[in-house]
Amino acid sequence: MCIEINPLLIERVRGLSIEQLETLGEALLDFSEVAELEAWLNQQEV
């Protein structure tokens, strides 16, 4: 299965700190759709 990721979403991930990337790496195991990644990124910006 190939999922197309919005380029803006990719840029948001690239802007994360090392600590956030480590946390995201663990969280990704629980995600089943791109919307969950978007929600996770939105929580990081709060």
Coordinates of C-alpha atoms in Angstrom, one line a residue:
M1 CA 0.0 0.0 0.0
C2 CA 1.4 3.4 -1.0
I3 CA 0.2 6.5 0.8
E4 CA 0.8 9.9 -0.7
I5 CA 1.9 12.5 1.9
N6 CA 1.2 16.2 1.5
P7 CA 4.5 18.1 1.0
L8 CA 3.5 20.6 3.7
L9 CA 3.1 17.7 6.1
I10 CA 6.6 16.5 5.2
E11 CA 8.0 20.0 5.9
R12 CA 6.3 20.0 9.3
V13 CA 8.0 16.7 10.2
R14 CA 11.4 18.1 9.0
G15 CA 11.0 21.0 11.4
L16 CA 10.7 18.8 14.5
S17 CA 13.4 18.6 17.1
I18 CA 15.4 15.4 17.7
E19 CA 13.3 14.7 20.8
Q20 CA 10.0 15.2 18.9
L21 CA 11.3 12.9 16.1
E22 CA 12.1 10.2 18.6
T23 CA 8.6 10.5 20.1
L24 CA 7.0 10.5 16.6
G25 CA 9.0 7.4 15.7
E26 CA 7.3 5.6 18.6
A27 CA 3.9 7.1 17.9
L28 CA 3.9 6.1 14.3
L29 CA 3.6 2.5 15.2
D30 CA 0.1 3.2 16.5
F31 CA -1.1 5.3 13.5
S32 CA -3.3 3.8 10.9
E33 CA -4.0 6.8 8.7
V34 CA -2.4 10.2 7.8
A35 CA -5.0 12.1 9.8
E36 CA -3.5 10.7 13.0
L37 CA -0.1 12.1 12.0
E38 CA -1.6 15.5 11.3
A39 CA -3.3 15.4 14.7
W40 CA -0.1 14.5 16.4
L41 CA 1.8 17.3 14.7
N42 CA -1.0 19.8 15.7
Q43 CA -0.6 18.7 19.4
Q44 CA 3.2 19.4 19.1
E45 CA 2.5 23.0 18.1
V46 CA 0.4 23.8 21.2

